Amino acid sequence: SLRWVIDNAAQDAYKPIAKLRLARVLVAQNKTAEATKLLDESYPTSYQFLIEEIRGDNYVAQKDFDKARAAYDKAILTNTNNGKGNEFIQLKRDNLGLAAAASS
């Protein structure tokens, strides 16, 4: 259904939303390469916060925790929604612990 919206939506505004939802599904299915491809596409600036959150989730799925931390940090910094949603992303980030270099 999401791929249909991406390919056929009459209103272009639905396409980035469908792409980001599909990226979340692909991460959940551990199809990280496909998710990365979608996340690397061009999006309106207002979606940067969501892109970085999903990118962080994608890095976690790939077990690249340093990049996941950086993506979550960027998501928090680029959130233009008065910080709404930052608590959840901060929990994800905190769950990763400290960076390897910082903990030694």
Coordinates of N, CA and C in Angstrom, one line a residue:
S1 N 0.8 -1.2 0.0 CA 0.0 0.0 0.0 C 0.9 1.3 0.0
L2 N 1.9 1.2 0.8 CA 2.8 2.4 0.8 C 3.5 2.6 -0.5
R3 N 3.9 1.6 -1.1 CA 4.6 1.7 -2.4 C 3.6 2.3 -3.4
W4 N 2.4 1.9 -3.3 CA 1.4 2.4 -4.3 C 1.2 3.9 -4.1
V5 N 1.2 4.4 -2.8 CA 1.1 5.8 -2.6 C 2.3 6.5 -3.1
I6 N 3.5 6.0 -2.9 CA 4.7 6.6 -3.4 C 4.6 6.8 -4.9
D7 N 4.2 5.7 -5.6 CA 4.1 5.7 -7.1 C 2.9 6.4 -7.7
N8 N 1.8 6.5 -7.0 CA 0.6 6.9 -7.6 C -0.2 8.1 -6.9
A9 N 0.2 8.5 -5.8 CA -0.5 9.5 -5.0 C -0.8 10.8 -5.9
A10 N -2.0 11.2 -5.9 CA -2.4 12.4 -6.7 C -1.8 13.7 -6.1
Q11 N -1.7 13.7 -4.8 CA -1.1 14.8 -4.1 C 0.3 14.5 -3.6
D12 N 1.3 15.2 -4.1 CA 2.7 15.0 -3.8 C 3.0 15.0 -2.3
A13 N 2.2 15.7 -1.6 CA 2.4 15.9 -0.1 C 2.4 14.5 0.6
Y14 N 1.7 13.5 0.1 CA 1.6 12.2 0.7 C 2.8 11.4 0.5
K15 N 3.5 11.6 -0.6 CA 4.7 10.8 -1.0 C 5.8 10.7 0.1
P16 N 6.3 11.8 0.6 CA 7.3 11.7 1.6 C 6.8 11.0 2.9
I17 N 5.6 11.2 3.3 CA 5.0 10.5 4.4 C 5.0 9.0 4.2
A18 N 4.6 8.6 3.0 CA 4.6 7.2 2.7 C 6.0 6.6 2.6
K19 N 6.9 7.4 2.1 CA 8.3 6.9 2.1 C 8.9 6.7 3.5
L20 N 8.6 7.6 4.4 CA 9.2 7.5 5.7 C 8.5 6.3 6.5
R21 N 7.2 6.2 6.2 CA 6.5 5.0 6.9 C 7.0 3.7 6.3
L22 N 7.3 3.7 5.0 CA 7.9 2.5 4.4 C 9.3 2.2 4.9
A23 N 10.0 3.3 5.1 CA 11.4 3.1 5.7 C 11.3 2.5 7.1
R24 N 10.3 2.9 7.9 CA 10.2 2.3 9.2 C 9.8 0.8 9.1
V25 N 9.0 0.5 8.2 CA 8.6 -0.9 8.0 C 9.8 -1.7 7.5
L26 N 10.6 -1.2 6.6 CA 11.8 -1.9 6.1 C 12.8 -2.1 7.3
V27 N 13.0 -1.1 8.1 CA 13.9 -1.3 9.3 C 13.4 -2.4 10.2
A28 N 12.1 -2.4 10.4 CA 11.5 -3.5 11.3 C 11.7 -4.9 10.6
Q29 N 11.7 -4.9 9.3 CA 11.9 -6.2 8.6 C 13.4 -6.5 8.4
N30 N 14.3 -5.6 8.9 CA 15.7 -5.8 8.8 C 16.2 -5.7 7.4
K31 N 15.5 -4.9 6.6 CA 15.9 -4.6 5.2 C 16.5 -3.2 5.2
T32 N 17.7 -3.2 5.9 CA 18.4 -1.9 6.1 C 18.9 -1.2 4.9
A33 N 19.3 -2.0 3.9 CA 19.8 -1.4 2.7 C 18.7 -0.6 1.9
E34 N 17.5 -1.3 1.9 CA 16.4 -0.6 1.2 C 15.9 0.6 2.0
A35 N 16.0 0.5 3.3 CA 15.6 1.7 4.2 C 16.6 2.8 4.0
T36 N 17.9 2.5 3.9 CA 18.9 3.5 3.7 C 18.6 4.2 2.3
K37 N 18.3 3.5 1.3 CA 18.0 4.1 0.0 C 16.9 5.1 0.1
L38 N 15.8 4.7 0.8 CA 14.7 5.6 0.9 C 15.1 6.8 1.8
L39 N 15.8 6.6 2.8 CA 16.2 7.8 3.7 C 17.2 8.7 3.0
D40 N 17.9 8.3 2.0 CA 18.9 9.1 1.3 C 18.2 9.9 0.2
E41 N 16.9 9.7 0.0 CA 16.2 10.5 -1.0 C 16.0 11.9 -0.5
S42 N 15.6 12.8 -1.4 CA 15.3 14.2 -1.1 C 14.0 14.3 -0.4
Y43 N 13.9 15.1 0.7 CA 12.7 15.4 1.5 C 12.6 16.8 1.8
P44 N 11.4 17.3 2.1 CA 11.3 18.7 2.6 C 12.1 18.8 3.9
T45 N 12.6 20.0 4.2 CA 13.4 20.2 5.4 C 12.6 19.9 6.7
S46 N 11.3 20.0 6.7 CA 10.5 19.8 7.9 C 10.5 18.3 8.3
Y47 N 10.9 17.4 7.4 CA 11.0 16.0 7.8 C 12.3 15.6 8.3
Q48 N 13.3 16.5 8.4 CA 14.6 16.1 8.9 C 14.6 15.4 10.2
F49 N 13.8 15.8 11.1 CA 13.7 15.2 12.5 C 13.3 13.7 12.3
L50 N 12.3 13.5 11.6 CA 11.9 12.1 11.4 C 12.9 11.2 10.6
I51 N 13.5 11.8 9.6 CA 14.5 11.1 8.9 C 15.6 10.6 9.8
E52 N 16.1 11.6 10.6 CA 17.2 11.2 11.5 C 16.8 10.2 12.5
E53 N 15.6 10.3 13.0 CA 15.1 9.2 14.0 C 15.1 7.9 13.3
I54 N 14.6 7.8 12.1 CA 14.5 6.5 11.4 C 15.9 6.0 11.0
R55 N 16.7 7.0 10.6 CA 18.1 6.6 10.3 C 18.8 6.0 11.5
G56 N 18.6 6.6 12.7 CA 19.1 6.0 14.0 C 18.6 4.6 14.2
D57 N 17.3 4.4 14.0 CA 16.8 3.1 14.1 C 17.4 2.1 13.2
N58 N 17.6 2.6 12.0 CA 18.3 1.8 10.9 C 19.7 1.4 11.3
Y59 N 20.4 2.3 11.9 CA 21.8 2.0 12.3 C 21.8 1.0 13.5
V60 N 20.8 1.2 14.4 CA 20.7 0.2 15.5 C 20.5 -1.2 14.9
A61 N 19.6 -1.3 13.9 CA 19.4 -2.6 13.3 C 20.6 -3.2 12.6
Q62 N 21.5 -2.3 12.2 CA 22.8 -2.7 11.6 C 23.9 -2.9 12.7
K63 N 23.5 -2.6 13.9 CA 24.5 -2.7 15.1 C 25.6 -1.7 15.0
D64 N 25.3 -0.5 14.3 CA 26.3 0.6 14.2 C 25.9 1.6 15.2
F65 N 26.2 1.4 16.5 CA 25.6 2.2 17.6 C 26.2 3.6 17.6
D66 N 27.4 3.8 17.2 CA 28.0 5.2 17.2 C 27.2 6.1 16.2
K67 N 26.9 5.5 15.0 CA 26.2 6.3 14.0 C 24.7 6.5 14.5
A68 N 24.2 5.5 15.2 CA 22.8 5.6 15.7 C 22.8 6.7 16.7
R69 N 23.7 6.8 17.6 CA 23.8 7.9 18.6 C 23.8 9.3 17.9
A70 N 24.7 9.4 16.9 CA 24.8 10.6 16.1 C 23.5 11.0 15.4
A71 N 22.8 10.0 14.9 CA 21.5 10.3 14.2 C 20.5 10.7 15.2
Y72 N 20.4 10.0 16.3 CA 19.4 10.4 17.3 C 19.7 11.8 17.8
D73 N 21.0 12.1 18.0 CA 21.4 13.5 18.5 C 20.9 14.5 17.4
K74 N 21.2 14.2 16.2 CA 20.8 15.1 15.1 C 19.2 15.3 15.1
A75 N 18.5 14.2 15.3 CA 17.1 14.3 15.3 C 16.6 15.2 16.4
I76 N 17.2 15.1 17.6 CA 16.8 16.0 18.7 C 17.1 17.5 18.3
L77 N 18.3 17.7 17.7 CA 18.7 19.1 17.4 C 17.8 19.7 16.2
T78 N 17.3 18.8 15.3 CA 16.6 19.4 14.2 C 15.1 19.3 14.4
N79 N 14.6 19.0 15.6 CA 13.2 18.9 15.9 C 12.7 20.3 15.9
T80 N 11.8 20.7 15.0 CA 11.2 22.0 15.0 C 9.8 22.0 15.5
N81 N 9.4 20.9 16.2 CA 8.1 20.7 16.8 C 8.1 21.1 18.3
N82 N 8.8 22.1 18.7 CA 8.9 22.5 20.1 C 9.4 21.4 21.0
G83 N 10.2 20.6 20.5 CA 10.8 19.5 21.2 C 9.8 18.3 21.5
K84 N 8.6 18.4 20.9 CA 7.7 17.2 21.1 C 8.3 16.0 20.4
G85 N 8.3 14.9 21.1 CA 8.9 13.7 20.5 C 10.3 13.5 21.0
N86 N 11.0 14.5 21.5 CA 12.4 14.3 21.9 C 12.6 13.3 23.0
E87 N 11.6 13.2 23.9 CA 11.7 12.3 25.0 C 11.9 10.9 24.5
F88 N 11.1 10.5 23.6 CA 11.2 9.2 23.0 C 12.5 8.9 22.3
I89 N 13.0 9.9 21.6 CA 14.2 9.7 20.9 C 15.4 9.7 21.9
Q90 N 15.3 10.5 22.9 CA 16.3 10.5 24.0 C 16.3 9.1 24.7
L91 N 15.2 8.5 24.9 CA 15.2 7.2 25.5 C 15.9 6.2 24.6
K92 N 15.6 6.3 23.3 CA 16.3 5.4 22.3 C 17.8 5.6 22.4
R93 N 18.2 6.9 22.4 CA 19.6 7.2 22.5 C 20.2 6.7 23.8
D94 N 19.6 7.0 24.9 CA 20.1 6.6 26.2 C 20.2 5.0 26.3
N95 N 19.3 4.3 25.6 CA 19.4 2.9 25.6 C 20.7 2.3 25.0
L96 N 21.3 3.1 24.2 CA 22.5 2.7 23.5 C 23.7 2.9 24.4
G97 N 23.6 3.6 25.5 CA 24.7 3.8 26.4 C 25.7 4.8 25.9
L98 N 26.9 4.8 26.5 CA 27.9 5.8 26.1 C 28.6 5.2 24.9
A99 N 29.2 6.1 24.1 CA 30.1 5.7 23.0 C 31.3 4.9 23.5
A100 N 31.8 4.0 22.7 CA 32.9 3.2 23.1 C 34.1 4.0 23.6
A101 N 34.4 5.1 22.8 CA 35.6 5.9 23.2 C 35.4 6.6 24.5
A102 N 34.2 7.0 24.8 CA 33.8 7.8 26.0 C 33.8 6.9 27.2
S103 N 33.5 5.7 27.1 CA 33.4 4.8 28.2 C 34.7 4.1 28.6
S104 N 35.8 4.3 27.8 CA 37.1 3.7 28.2 C 38.0 4.6 28.9

